[in-house]
CSV table of C-alpha atoms in Angstrom, one decimal:
chain,number,residue,atom,x,y,z
S,1,MET,CA,-107.9,10.6,21.0
S,2,THR,CA,-106.0,8.3,23.5
S,3,ILE,CA,-106.7,4.6,23.4
S,4,THR,CA,-106.3,2.9,26.7
S,5,ASN,CA,-105.5,-0.8,26.7
S,6,THR,CA,-107.9,-2.3,29.3
S,7,LYS,CA,-106.2,-5.7,29.1
S,8,SER,CA,-103.5,-6.1,31.6
S,9,ALA,CA,-101.0,-9.0,31.7
S,10,ARG,CA,-102.4,-11.7,34.0
S,11,PRO,CA,-99.7,-13.1,36.3
S,12,ILE,CA,-99.1,-16.8,35.9
S,13,SER,CA,-100.5,-18.8,38.8
S,14,SER,CA,-98.4,-21.3,40.7
S,15,SER,CA,-100.4,-24.2,39.2
S,16,GLU,CA,-99.9,-22.9,35.7
S,17,SER,CA,-96.2,-22.4,36.4
S,18,LEU,CA,-96.0,-26.0,37.6
S,19,ASN,CA,-97.8,-27.2,34.5
S,20,ILE,CA,-95.4,-25.4,32.2
S,21,LEU,CA,-92.4,-26.7,34.2
S,22,MET,CA,-93.6,-30.3,34.0
S,23,LEU,CA,-94.2,-30.0,30.3
S,24,VAL,CA,-90.8,-28.6,29.6
S,25,LEU,CA,-89.1,-31.1,31.8
S,26,MET,CA,-91.0,-33.9,30.2
S,27,VAL,CA,-89.9,-32.9,26.7
S,28,LEU,CA,-86.3,-32.5,27.8
S,29,LEU,CA,-86.3,-35.9,29.5
S,30,VAL,CA,-87.8,-37.5,26.4
S,31,PHE,CA,-85.0,-35.8,24.4
S,32,LEU,CA,-82.5,-37.2,26.9
S,33,MET,CA,-83.9,-40.7,26.6
S,34,ALA,CA,-84.2,-40.6,22.8
S,35,THR,CA,-80.6,-39.5,22.0
S,36,ARG,CA,-78.7,-42.6,21.3
S,37,VAL,CA,-75.9,-44.0,19.1
S,38,PRO,CA,-77.3,-44.1,15.5
S,39,ALA,CA,-76.4,-47.7,14.3
S,40,ASP,CA,-79.7,-49.4,13.5
S,41,PRO,CA,-79.3,-52.2,10.9
S,42,ASP,CA,-82.1,-50.8,8.7
S,43,MET,CA,-80.8,-47.2,8.9
S,44,TRP,CA,-78.1,-47.9,6.3
S,45,TRP,CA,-80.3,-49.0,3.5
S,46,HIS,CA,-82.8,-46.2,4.2
S,47,LEU,CA,-79.9,-43.8,3.8
S,48,ARG,CA,-78.8,-45.4,0.6
S,49,ALA,CA,-82.4,-45.3,-0.8
S,50,GLY,CA,-82.7,-41.6,0.2
S,51,GLU,CA,-79.4,-40.8,-1.4
S,52,GLU,CA,-80.5,-42.5,-4.7
S,53,THR,CA,-83.7,-40.4,-4.7
S,54,VAL,CA,-81.9,-37.1,-4.0
S,55,THR,CA,-79.0,-37.8,-6.4
S,56,ASN,CA,-81.1,-39.0,-9.3
S,57,GLY,CA,-84.0,-36.5,-8.8
S,58,LYS,CA,-86.6,-39.2,-8.9
S,59,VAL,CA,-88.1,-41.6,-6.4
S,60,TYR,CA,-86.0,-44.8,-5.9
S,61,LEU,CA,-88.5,-47.5,-7.0
S,62,THR,CA,-86.2,-50.0,-8.9
S,63,ASP,CA,-83.6,-52.1,-7.1
S,64,ASN,CA,-79.9,-51.7,-7.9
S,65,MET,CA,-78.4,-52.8,-4.6
S,66,THR,CA,-78.8,-56.6,-4.8
S,67,PHE,CA,-78.0,-59.1,-7.5
S,68,THR,CA,-80.9,-61.4,-6.6
S,69,ARG,CA,-83.5,-58.7,-7.2
S,70,ASN,CA,-81.6,-56.3,-9.4
S,71,GLY,CA,-83.9,-54.3,-11.8
S,72,GLU,CA,-87.1,-55.5,-10.0
S,73,PRO,CA,-89.7,-52.9,-9.0
S,74,TRP,CA,-89.8,-52.1,-5.3
S,75,VAL,CA,-92.7,-50.5,-3.5
S,76,ASN,CA,-90.8,-47.9,-1.6
S,77,HIS,CA,-93.4,-46.8,0.9
S,78,SER,CA,-90.9,-44.7,2.9
S,79,TRP,CA,-89.3,-42.7,0.1
S,80,LEU,CA,-90.1,-39.3,1.6
S,81,SER,CA,-88.8,-40.1,5.0
S,82,GLU,CA,-85.7,-41.6,3.5
S,83,VAL,CA,-85.0,-38.3,1.8
S,84,VAL,CA,-85.5,-36.5,5.1
S,85,LEU,CA,-83.1,-39.0,6.8
S,86,PHE,CA,-80.5,-38.7,4.1
S,87,LEU,CA,-80.6,-34.8,4.2
S,88,ALA,CA,-80.4,-34.9,8.0
S,89,PHE,CA,-77.2,-37.1,7.6
S,90,LYS,CA,-75.8,-34.9,4.9
S,91,ALA,CA,-76.4,-31.7,6.9
S,92,GLY,CA,-75.4,-33.0,10.3
S,93,GLY,CA,-73.7,-36.4,10.0
S,94,TYR,CA,-74.4,-38.7,12.9
S,95,THR,CA,-75.6,-35.8,15.0
S,96,GLY,CA,-78.3,-35.1,12.3
S,97,LEU,CA,-79.5,-38.7,12.6
S,98,THR,CA,-79.6,-38.6,16.4
S,99,LEU,CA,-81.6,-35.3,16.3
S,100,PHE,CA,-83.9,-36.9,13.7
S,101,VAL,CA,-84.9,-39.5,16.3
S,102,ALA,CA,-85.0,-37.2,19.3
S,103,ILE,CA,-87.1,-34.5,17.7
S,104,LEU,CA,-89.7,-37.0,16.4
S,105,ALA,CA,-89.7,-38.7,19.8
S,106,CYS,CA,-90.3,-35.4,21.6
S,107,ALA,CA,-93.1,-34.5,19.2
S,108,THR,CA,-94.8,-37.9,19.6
S,109,MET,CA,-94.7,-37.8,23.4
S,110,LEU,CA,-95.9,-34.2,23.5
S,111,VAL,CA,-98.9,-35.1,21.5
S,112,LEU,CA,-99.5,-38.1,23.7
S,113,TYR,CA,-99.2,-36.0,26.9
S,114,ARG,CA,-101.8,-33.5,25.5
S,115,SER,CA,-104.1,-36.5,24.7
S,116,MET,CA,-104.2,-37.7,28.3
S,117,ARG,CA,-106.6,-36.9,31.1
S,118,GLY,CA,-105.8,-36.3,34.8
S,119,GLY,CA,-103.3,-34.3,36.7
S,120,ILE,CA,-99.9,-33.2,35.5
S,121,PHE,CA,-98.0,-35.7,37.7
S,122,GLN,CA,-100.2,-38.5,36.6
S,123,ARG,CA,-99.9,-37.7,32.9
S,124,ALA,CA,-96.1,-37.2,33.3
S,125,LEU,CA,-95.7,-40.6,35.0
S,126,ILE,CA,-97.7,-42.4,32.3
S,127,THR,CA,-95.7,-40.6,29.6
S,128,VAL,CA,-92.4,-41.7,31.2
S,129,LEU,CA,-93.8,-45.3,31.3
S,130,ALA,CA,-94.7,-45.1,27.6
S,131,CYS,CA,-91.2,-43.7,26.9
S,132,ALA,CA,-89.6,-46.7,28.6
S,133,THR,CA,-91.8,-49.0,26.6
S,134,LEU,CA,-91.1,-47.2,23.3
S,135,ALA,CA,-87.4,-46.7,23.9
S,136,PRO,CA,-86.1,-49.9,22.3
S,137,ILE,CA,-87.6,-49.0,18.9
S,138,TRP,CA,-86.4,-45.4,18.8
S,139,ALA,CA,-83.9,-45.5,15.9
S,140,PRO,CA,-83.2,-43.5,12.7
S,141,ARG,CA,-85.9,-45.1,10.7
S,142,PRO,CA,-89.1,-44.0,8.9
S,143,GLN,CA,-91.1,-45.8,11.6
S,144,GLN,CA,-90.7,-42.8,13.8
S,145,PHE,CA,-93.1,-40.8,11.6
S,146,SER,CA,-95.8,-43.5,12.0
S,147,LEU,CA,-95.5,-43.3,15.8
S,148,LEU,CA,-96.0,-39.5,15.6
S,149,PHE,CA,-98.9,-39.7,13.1
S,150,PHE,CA,-100.6,-42.4,15.1
S,151,ALA,CA,-100.4,-40.3,18.2
S,152,ILE,CA,-101.9,-37.3,16.3
S,153,LEU,CA,-104.7,-39.4,14.8
S,154,ASN,CA,-105.5,-40.9,18.2
S,155,HIS,CA,-105.7,-37.4,19.7
S,156,TRP,CA,-108.1,-36.2,17.0
S,157,LEU,CA,-110.3,-39.2,17.4
S,158,MET,CA,-110.5,-38.9,21.2
S,159,GLN,CA,-111.6,-35.3,20.7
S,160,TYR,CA,-114.1,-36.3,18.1
S,161,MET,CA,-115.6,-39.0,20.4
S,162,SER,CA,-115.9,-36.4,23.2
S,163,GLY,CA,-118.2,-34.3,21.0
S,164,LYS,CA,-115.9,-31.7,19.6
S,165,ASN,CA,-116.4,-30.6,16.0
S,166,LEU,CA,-113.2,-31.3,14.1
S,167,LYS,CA,-112.3,-30.4,10.5
S,168,LEU,CA,-112.4,-34.0,9.2
S,169,TRP,CA,-111.2,-32.8,5.8
S,170,SER,CA,-107.7,-32.8,7.4
S,171,LEU,CA,-107.8,-36.6,7.6
S,172,PRO,CA,-107.1,-37.2,3.9
S,173,LEU,CA,-104.3,-34.7,4.1
S,174,LEU,CA,-102.8,-36.5,7.1
S,175,PHE,CA,-102.9,-39.8,5.2
S,176,ILE,CA,-101.4,-38.4,2.0
S,177,LEU,CA,-98.4,-37.3,3.9
S,178,TRP,CA,-98.3,-40.4,6.1
S,179,SER,CA,-98.5,-42.9,3.2
S,180,ASN,CA,-95.5,-41.1,1.5
S,181,LEU,CA,-93.5,-41.2,4.7
S,182,HIS,CA,-94.1,-44.8,5.9
S,183,GLY,CA,-96.1,-47.9,5.2
S,184,GLY,CA,-97.3,-47.7,8.8
S,185,TYR,CA,-100.2,-45.6,7.5
S,186,SER,CA,-102.2,-48.9,7.7
S,187,PHE,CA,-102.2,-48.6,11.5
S,188,GLY,CA,-104.0,-45.3,11.0
S,189,PHE,CA,-106.8,-47.1,9.1
S,190,LEU,CA,-106.8,-49.9,11.7
S,191,LEU,CA,-107.4,-47.2,14.4
S,192,LEU,CA,-110.1,-45.6,12.4
S,193,GLY,CA,-111.8,-49.0,11.9
S,194,ILE,CA,-111.5,-49.8,15.6
S,195,THR,CA,-112.9,-46.4,16.4
S,196,LEU,CA,-115.9,-46.8,14.0
S,197,GLY,CA,-116.5,-50.3,15.2
S,198,GLY,CA,-116.4,-49.4,18.9
S,199,MET,CA,-118.7,-46.4,18.3
S,200,ILE,CA,-121.2,-48.5,16.5
S,201,LEU,CA,-121.2,-51.2,19.2
S,202,ASP,CA,-121.7,-48.6,21.9
S,203,ARG,CA,-124.5,-46.9,20.0
S,204,LEU,CA,-126.3,-50.2,19.5
S,205,PHE,CA,-125.9,-51.8,22.9
S,206,ARG,CA,-125.0,-48.9,25.3
S,207,PRO,CA,-126.6,-45.8,23.8
S,208,GLY,CA,-126.4,-43.9,27.0
S,209,LEU,CA,-122.7,-44.4,27.5
S,210,ASN,CA,-121.6,-41.5,25.4
S,211,PRO,CA,-124.5,-39.2,24.3
S,212,ALA,CA,-122.1,-37.2,22.0
S,213,ILE,CA,-121.9,-40.2,19.6
S,214,ASP,CA,-124.9,-40.4,17.2
S,215,TRP,CA,-125.4,-42.0,13.8
S,216,PRO,CA,-124.7,-38.9,11.8
S,217,ARG,CA,-121.5,-38.4,13.6
S,218,ILE,CA,-120.5,-42.0,13.0
S,219,GLY,CA,-121.5,-41.7,9.3
S,220,LYS,CA,-119.5,-38.5,8.8
S,221,LEU,CA,-116.3,-40.2,10.2
S,222,ALA,CA,-116.9,-43.2,8.0
S,223,ASP,CA,-117.2,-41.0,4.9
S,224,TRP,CA,-114.0,-39.2,5.5
S,225,THR,CA,-112.3,-42.6,6.3
S,226,ALA,CA,-113.3,-43.8,2.8
S,227,ILE,CA,-112.0,-40.6,1.2
S,228,SER,CA,-108.7,-41.0,3.1
S,229,LEU,CA,-108.4,-44.5,1.8
S,230,VAL,CA,-108.5,-43.1,-1.8
S,231,ALA,CA,-106.3,-40.2,-0.9
S,232,VAL,CA,-103.3,-42.4,-0.1
S,233,LEU,CA,-103.1,-43.2,-3.8
S,234,ILE,CA,-101.5,-39.7,-4.3
S,235,ASN,CA,-98.2,-41.5,-4.1
S,236,PRO,CA,-95.4,-42.5,-6.4
S,237,ASN,CA,-96.3,-46.2,-5.8
S,238,GLY,CA,-99.9,-45.6,-7.2
S,239,LEU,CA,-102.2,-48.6,-6.6
S,240,ASN,CA,-99.3,-50.6,-5.1
S,241,THR,CA,-99.7,-48.3,-2.0
S,242,TRP,CA,-102.8,-50.4,-1.1
S,243,LYS,CA,-100.7,-53.6,-1.2
S,244,ILE,CA,-98.3,-52.5,1.5
S,245,PRO,CA,-100.3,-53.7,4.5
S,246,PHE,CA,-100.5,-57.2,2.9
S,247,GLN,CA,-96.9,-57.6,2.1
S,248,THR,CA,-95.6,-59.8,4.8
S,249,ILE,CA,-92.6,-62.0,5.2
S,250,GLY,CA,-92.8,-65.8,5.7
S,251,VAL,CA,-93.2,-67.2,9.2
S,252,GLN,CA,-90.0,-69.3,8.8
S,253,PHE,CA,-87.8,-66.2,8.3
S,254,ASN,CA,-89.2,-64.4,11.4
S,255,GLN,CA,-86.6,-66.2,13.5
S,256,TYR,CA,-83.9,-64.1,11.8
S,257,ILE,CA,-85.6,-60.7,12.4
S,258,GLN,CA,-85.8,-59.7,16.1
S,259,GLU,CA,-88.5,-57.0,15.6
S,260,TRP,CA,-90.9,-59.6,14.2
S,261,GLN,CA,-90.3,-62.0,17.2
S,262,SER,CA,-92.3,-62.0,20.4
S,263,LEU,CA,-91.0,-60.0,23.3
S,264,ASP,CA,-88.7,-61.8,25.7
S,265,PHE,CA,-90.5,-61.5,29.0
S,266,HIS,CA,-87.6,-62.8,30.9
S,267,ALA,CA,-85.6,-59.7,29.9
S,268,ILE,CA,-85.7,-56.6,32.1
S,269,TYR,CA,-86.4,-54.3,29.1
S,270,SER,CA,-89.9,-55.9,28.8
S,271,LEU,CA,-90.9,-54.8,32.3
S,272,PRO,CA,-92.4,-51.3,31.2
S,273,TYR,CA,-94.5,-53.1,28.6
S,274,VAL,CA,-95.8,-55.5,31.2
S,275,ILE,CA,-96.6,-52.7,33.6
S,276,LEU,CA,-98.4,-50.8,30.9
S,277,LEU,CA,-100.4,-53.8,29.7
S,278,PHE,CA,-101.6,-54.9,33.2
S,279,GLY,CA,-101.9,-51.3,34.4
S,280,CYS,CA,-104.6,-50.8,31.8
S,281,LEU,CA,-106.5,-53.9,32.9
S,282,ILE,CA,-106.3,-53.0,36.6
S,283,ALA,CA,-107.3,-49.4,35.9
S,284,ILE,CA,-110.3,-50.4,33.9
S,285,GLY,CA,-111.3,-52.9,36.6
S,286,LEU,CA,-111.1,-50.3,39.4
S,287,SER,CA,-112.5,-47.3,37.5
S,288,GLU,CA,-116.1,-46.2,38.0
S,289,ARG,CA,-115.9,-45.0,34.4
S,290,ARG,CA,-117.1,-47.8,32.0
S,291,ALA,CA,-114.6,-48.7,29.3
S,292,THR,CA,-115.8,-47.7,25.8
S,293,GLY,CA,-116.0,-50.1,22.9
S,294,VAL,CA,-113.1,-48.3,21.3
S,295,GLU,CA,-110.9,-48.8,24.3
S,296,LEU,CA,-111.8,-52.5,24.6
S,297,ALA,CA,-111.4,-53.2,20.9
S,298,GLY,CA,-108.1,-51.2,20.6
S,299,LEU,CA,-106.5,-52.8,23.7
S,300,THR,CA,-107.5,-56.3,22.4
S,301,PHE,CA,-106.3,-55.8,18.8
S,302,PHE,CA,-103.1,-53.8,19.4
S,303,GLY,CA,-102.4,-55.8,22.5
S,304,VAL,CA,-102.5,-59.2,20.7
S,305,SER,CA,-100.5,-57.7,17.8
S,306,SER,CA,-97.8,-56.4,20.2
S,307,LEU,CA,-97.6,-59.8,21.9
S,308,ASN,CA,-96.8,-61.4,18.6
S,309,ALA,CA,-94.3,-58.9,17.3
S,310,GLN,CA,-92.0,-56.4,19.1
S,311,ARG,CA,-92.3,-54.1,16.1
S,312,LEU,CA,-95.9,-53.3,17.1
S,313,ILE,CA,-95.2,-52.5,20.7
S,314,GLY,CA,-94.9,-48.8,19.9
S,315,ILE,CA,-98.4,-48.5,18.4
S,316,PHE,CA,-99.8,-50.4,21.4
S,317,SER,CA,-98.0,-48.2,23.9
S,318,LEU,CA,-99.4,-45.0,22.4
S,319,PHE,CA,-102.9,-46.3,22.5
S,320,ALA,CA,-102.7,-48.0,25.9
S,321,ALA,CA,-101.2,-44.9,27.5
S,322,THR,CA,-104.3,-42.9,26.7
S,323,VAL,CA,-106.6,-45.6,28.0
S,324,LEU,CA,-104.6,-45.8,31.2
S,325,SER,CA,-104.8,-42.1,31.7
S,326,ASN,CA,-108.6,-42.1,31.1
S,327,HIS,CA,-109.2,-44.5,33.8
S,328,THR,CA,-106.6,-43.5,36.4
S,329,ALA,CA,-108.1,-40.0,36.1
S,330,ALA,CA,-111.4,-41.5,37.3
S,331,ILE,CA,-109.7,-43.5,40.1
S,332,VAL,CA,-107.4,-40.8,41.6
S,333,PRO,CA,-110.1,-38.4,42.9
S,334,SER,CA,-111.9,-41.1,44.8
S,335,ILE,CA,-108.6,-42.4,46.2
S,336,ARG,CA,-107.7,-38.9,47.3
S,337,LYS,CA,-111.1,-38.4,48.9
S,338,ASN,CA,-110.9,-41.6,50.8
S,339,LEU,CA,-107.3,-40.9,52.0
S,340,LYS,CA,-108.3,-37.5,53.3
S,341,ALA,CA,-110.9,-39.1,55.4
S,342,THR,CA,-108.3,-41.1,57.3
S,343,PRO,CA,-106.4,-39.6,60.3
S,344,SER,CA,-103.1,-39.8,58.4
S,345,GLY,CA,-104.8,-38.1,55.4
S,346,ARG,CA,-106.1,-35.2,57.6
S,347,GLN,CA,-102.7,-34.7,59.1
S,348,PHE,CA,-101.1,-34.6,55.7
S,349,SER,CA,-103.7,-32.0,54.5
S,350,GLN,CA,-102.9,-29.9,57.5
S,351,TRP,CA,-99.2,-30.2,56.8
S,352,ARG,CA,-99.8,-29.1,53.2
S,353,GLU,CA,-101.7,-26.1,54.3
S,354,ARG,CA,-99.0,-25.0,56.7
S,355,SER,CA,-96.4,-25.6,54.0
S,356,ASP,CA,-98.3,-23.4,51.5
S,357,GLN,CA,-98.3,-20.6,54.1
S,358,HIS,CA,-94.5,-20.8,54.3
S,359,SER,CA,-93.9,-21.5,50.6
S,360,VAL,CA,-90.8,-20.4,48.8
S,361,ALA,CA,-90.7,-16.9,47.5
S,362,THR,CA,-91.8,-16.6,43.8
S,363,GLY,CA,-88.5,-15.2,42.6
S,364,LEU,CA,-86.5,-18.0,44.3
S,365,ARG,CA,-88.9,-20.7,43.0
S,366,ARG,CA,-88.5,-19.4,39.5
S,367,ALA,CA,-84.7,-19.5,39.8
S,368,ILE,CA,-84.8,-23.1,41.1
S,369,ASN,CA,-87.1,-24.1,38.2
S,370,LEU,CA,-84.9,-22.4,35.6
S,371,THR,CA,-81.8,-24.0,37.1
S,372,LEU,CA,-83.5,-27.4,36.9
S,373,VAL,CA,-84.5,-26.9,33.3
S,374,VAL,CA,-81.0,-25.7,32.3
S,375,LEU,CA,-79.4,-28.7,34.0
S,376,VAL,CA,-81.6,-31.2,32.2
S,377,ALA,CA,-81.2,-29.4,28.9
S,378,LEU,CA,-77.4,-29.3,29.4
S,379,ALA,CA,-77.4,-33.1,30.1
S,380,GLY,CA,-79.4,-33.6,26.9
S,381,VAL,CA,-76.9,-31.6,24.8
S,382,ILE,CA,-73.9,-33.4,26.4
S,383,LYS,CA,-75.5,-36.7,25.7
S,384,LEU,CA,-76.3,-35.7,22.1
S,385,ILE,CA,-72.6,-34.6,21.5
S,386,TYR,CA,-71.3,-37.8,23.1
S,387,VAL,CA,-73.5,-40.5,21.4
S,388,SER,CA,-73.2,-38.9,18.0
S,389,HIS,CA,-69.4,-38.3,18.1
S,390,PRO,CA,-67.8,-40.2,15.2
S,391,ILE,CA,-65.4,-42.0,17.6
S,392,ILE,CA,-68.3,-43.4,19.6
S,393,VAL,CA,-70.5,-44.3,16.6
S,394,ASP,CA,-67.6,-45.9,14.7
S,395,SER,CA,-66.7,-48.0,17.8
S,396,SER,CA,-70.3,-49.2,18.1
S,397,VAL,CA,-70.5,-49.9,14.3
S,398,LYS,CA,-67.3,-52.0,14.5
S,399,THR,CA,-69.0,-54.1,17.2
S,400,TYR,CA,-71.9,-55.2,15.0
S,401,TYR,CA,-70.8,-54.8,11.4
S,402,PRO,CA,-67.9,-56.2,9.2
S,403,VAL,CA,-66.1,-52.8,9.0
S,404,GLY,CA,-62.6,-54.3,8.5
S,405,ALA,CA,-63.8,-56.7,5.7
S,406,VAL,CA,-65.7,-54.0,3.9
S,407,ASP,CA,-62.7,-51.6,4.1
S,408,TYR,CA,-60.5,-54.4,2.6
S,409,LEU,CA,-63.0,-55.1,-0.1
S,410,SER,CA,-63.4,-51.5,-1.0
S,411,ASP,CA,-59.6,-50.9,-1.2
S,412,ASN,CA,-58.5,-54.1,-2.8
S,413,GLY,CA,-61.4,-55.9,-4.3
S,414,LYS,CA,-63.1,-55.7,-7.6
S,415,PRO,CA,-66.8,-55.6,-8.7
S,416,GLY,CA,-68.6,-58.9,-8.0
S,417,ASN,CA,-71.6,-60.4,-6.2
S,418,VAL,CA,-71.4,-60.9,-2.5
S,419,LEU,CA,-73.1,-63.6,-0.4
S,420,ASN,CA,-73.8,-61.7,2.9
S,421,ASP,CA,-75.4,-62.0,6.3
S,422,TYR,CA,-78.9,-60.6,6.5
S,423,GLY,CA,-78.2,-58.3,9.4
S,424,TRP,CA,-75.3,-56.7,7.5
S,425,GLY,CA,-77.3,-56.1,4.3
S,426,GLY,CA,-78.2,-52.5,5.0
S,427,TYR,CA,-74.6,-51.6,6.0
S,428,LEU,CA,-73.2,-53.2,2.9
S,429,ASP,CA,-75.8,-51.3,0.8
S,430,TRP,CA,-74.4,-48.1,2.2
S,431,ARG,CA,-70.7,-48.9,2.1
S,432,LEU,CA,-70.3,-51.0,-1.1
S,433,ARG,CA,-71.0,-49.2,-4.4
S,434,GLU,CA,-69.1,-51.5,-6.8
S,435,ASN,CA,-70.5,-54.7,-5.4
S,436,LYS,CA,-74.1,-56.1,-5.2
S,437,ILE,CA,-75.2,-58.2,-2.3
S,438,PHE,CA,-77.6,-61.2,-1.9
S,439,ILE,CA,-80.1,-59.8,0.6
S,440,ASP,CA,-80.7,-56.8,2.8
S,441,GLY,CA,-83.3,-55.6,5.4
S,442,ARG,CA,-86.1,-54.9,3.0
S,443,ALA,CA,-88.0,-58.0,4.2
S,444,ASP,CA,-91.1,-57.2,2.2
S,445,PHE,CA,-89.1,-57.1,-1.1
S,446,PHE,CA,-87.7,-60.6,-1.0
S,447,PRO,CA,-90.0,-63.6,-1.7
S,448,GLN,CA,-90.1,-66.5,0.7
S,449,GLU,CA,-88.4,-68.8,-1.8
S,450,LEU,CA,-85.4,-66.5,-2.0
S,451,PHE,CA,-85.2,-66.5,1.8
S,452,ASP,CA,-85.3,-70.3,1.8
S,453,GLU,CA,-82.5,-70.4,-0.8
S,454,TRP,CA,-80.4,-68.0,1.2
S,455,ILE,CA,-80.9,-70.0,4.4
S,456,ALA,CA,-79.9,-73.2,2.6
S,457,LEU,CA,-76.9,-71.5,1.1
S,458,ILE,CA,-75.4,-70.0,4.3
S,459,GLY,CA,-76.1,-73.3,6.0
S,460,GLY,CA,-74.0,-75.2,3.5
S,461,LYS,CA,-76.9,-77.5,2.6
S,462,PRO,CA,-76.5,-79.9,-0.4
S,463,GLY,CA,-76.6,-77.9,-3.6
S,464,TRP,CA,-74.9,-74.8,-2.1
S,465,GLN,CA,-72.3,-74.9,-4.9
S,466,ALA,CA,-75.0,-74.9,-7.5
S,467,SER,CA,-76.5,-71.8,-5.9
S,468,ILE,CA,-73.1,-70.1,-6.0
S,469,ALA,CA,-72.8,-70.8,-9.7
S,470,LYS,CA,-76.4,-69.8,-10.3
S,471,TYR,CA,-75.9,-66.3,-8.9
S,472,ASP,CA,-72.3,-65.9,-10.1
S,473,ILE,CA,-71.1,-65.2,-6.5
S,474,GLN,CA,-67.5,-64.0,-6.3
S,475,TYR,CA,-67.3,-63.2,-2.6
S,476,ILE,CA,-68.6,-64.6,0.7
S,477,LEU,CA,-68.8,-62.2,3.6
S,478,LEU,CA,-70.3,-63.9,6.6
S,479,PRO,CA,-69.7,-64.5,10.3
S,480,PRO,CA,-66.9,-67.2,10.8
S,481,GLU,CA,-69.3,-69.7,12.3
S,482,MET,CA,-71.5,-70.0,9.2
S,483,PRO,CA,-71.2,-73.6,7.9
S,484,VAL,CA,-70.8,-72.5,4.3
S,485,VAL,CA,-67.5,-70.7,5.2
S,486,ASP,CA,-65.7,-73.9,6.1
S,487,LEU,CA,-67.1,-75.7,3.1
S,488,ALA,CA,-66.0,-72.9,0.8
S,489,VAL,CA,-62.4,-72.9,2.3
S,490,GLU,CA,-62.3,-76.7,1.8
S,491,SER,CA,-63.4,-76.1,-1.8
S,492,GLY,CA,-60.4,-73.8,-2.5
S,493,TRP,CA,-61.9,-70.3,-1.8
S,494,VAL,CA,-59.2,-67.8,-0.9
S,495,GLU,CA,-59.4,-66.1,2.5
S,496,LEU,CA,-58.9,-62.3,2.0
S,497,TYR,CA,-59.7,-61.1,5.5
S,498,HIS,CA,-60.6,-62.6,8.9
S,499,ASP,CA,-61.5,-61.1,12.3
S,500,GLU,CA,-63.8,-61.9,15.1
S,501,ILE,CA,-66.8,-60.4,13.3
S,502,SER,CA,-66.4,-61.6,9.8
S,503,VAL,CA,-64.7,-63.7,7.1
S,504,LEU,CA,-64.2,-62.5,3.5
S,505,LEU,CA,-63.6,-65.2,1.0
S,506,GLU,CA,-63.0,-64.9,-2.8
S,507,GLN,CA,-63.8,-67.5,-5.4
S,508,PRO,CA,-60.6,-68.9,-6.9
């Protein structure tokens, strides 16, 4: 008996072809934007922590990199992503680190793109805007996992609020993985809380706004949220996992950490954030679609948070981009309809119809599209090779870190405690194995009193010599302009190395 396949391959329409082209180009452009020189200050101590975990075969939970906190337990909420980061570096060097960022950025923006409403050009434009807003925080750090998981969770919740039946048992699985990758899992619970709160408010005061939301649906999401909150305890940190969202640094020390400072709105890089923020407000005002309680609560909470700290701009951008797309999708059709009613609009429509009749042949169009994709992909590969080349990376590292002083100390020094600059802490963690340092970028690990003591010490405040003796500090490695440097030289400390970046002193 002969079986005939009645299903024939359906040719791809021009609109579908354009959709695929835009999607591929968008991913390639994100890759192009996200490939950058891997030299983030926190990257180094994350690499060292990942190395400790891999080398010792157990999660790195006790400090051995600083002399001020040596032997103290550390809630390492990013242990799994540190392992991934270290293995990427071990396998591919700087190229592996660059790919780590680029791949996670592409995945995040792809999820964001699929979460949006509206036409392909509208979604692509908003995605590019979100990329421009996110770009400053794309770096080889565990934070990239939180951005991806936040986008995934937001996508799921948008589907759930639209009436789709999701397998909510996947929520605890998401949070188990998320809480082992990065402490930013708390933003997931904030999003769940905002979603539940917004749904409850809409149900109470605007029950007709979204008929898909009813009390059983709200209750079901609340139940799985509670289960997810318990599930994050499947973690090497145990109950300490719950403490992570409440471990904050002192307000005084925020001035030393750029990502915890407010955005500089005089700088050009802040423009995409401003456009996204006010774009949401304008779109909601013009849209005939009423803003949901979730949208209003999310924009308020994440917006205020991002205004206070640059670190939170990424979370705000991912949430705001979906809100912007929701309301521009409601605005664009009416604008298009009104424009078509004008004489210029009618002329444009007639021109489009004539153009369609004389459109480019299918084969030629595909060749043009393929050429465009290949060119953008080639540009991405070239940029990847360039920014991750050891010569380029080393040149960038020498601009920001005391490479010469560390080389000298590694070759000629002896074991001993080092008073260091905060921004160099991670780099010194990675480079110095025989020496322990005062402080590094693990801001949630150091108590405020220790920050205050460090500030007084590098500032040469009265009592600095007592602090030197208290911690048995043998070396000072700081920028030349730090007040304690001159005071130490006057006190007889020996200068071992000096360049424009740093000064290395040894106690006599």
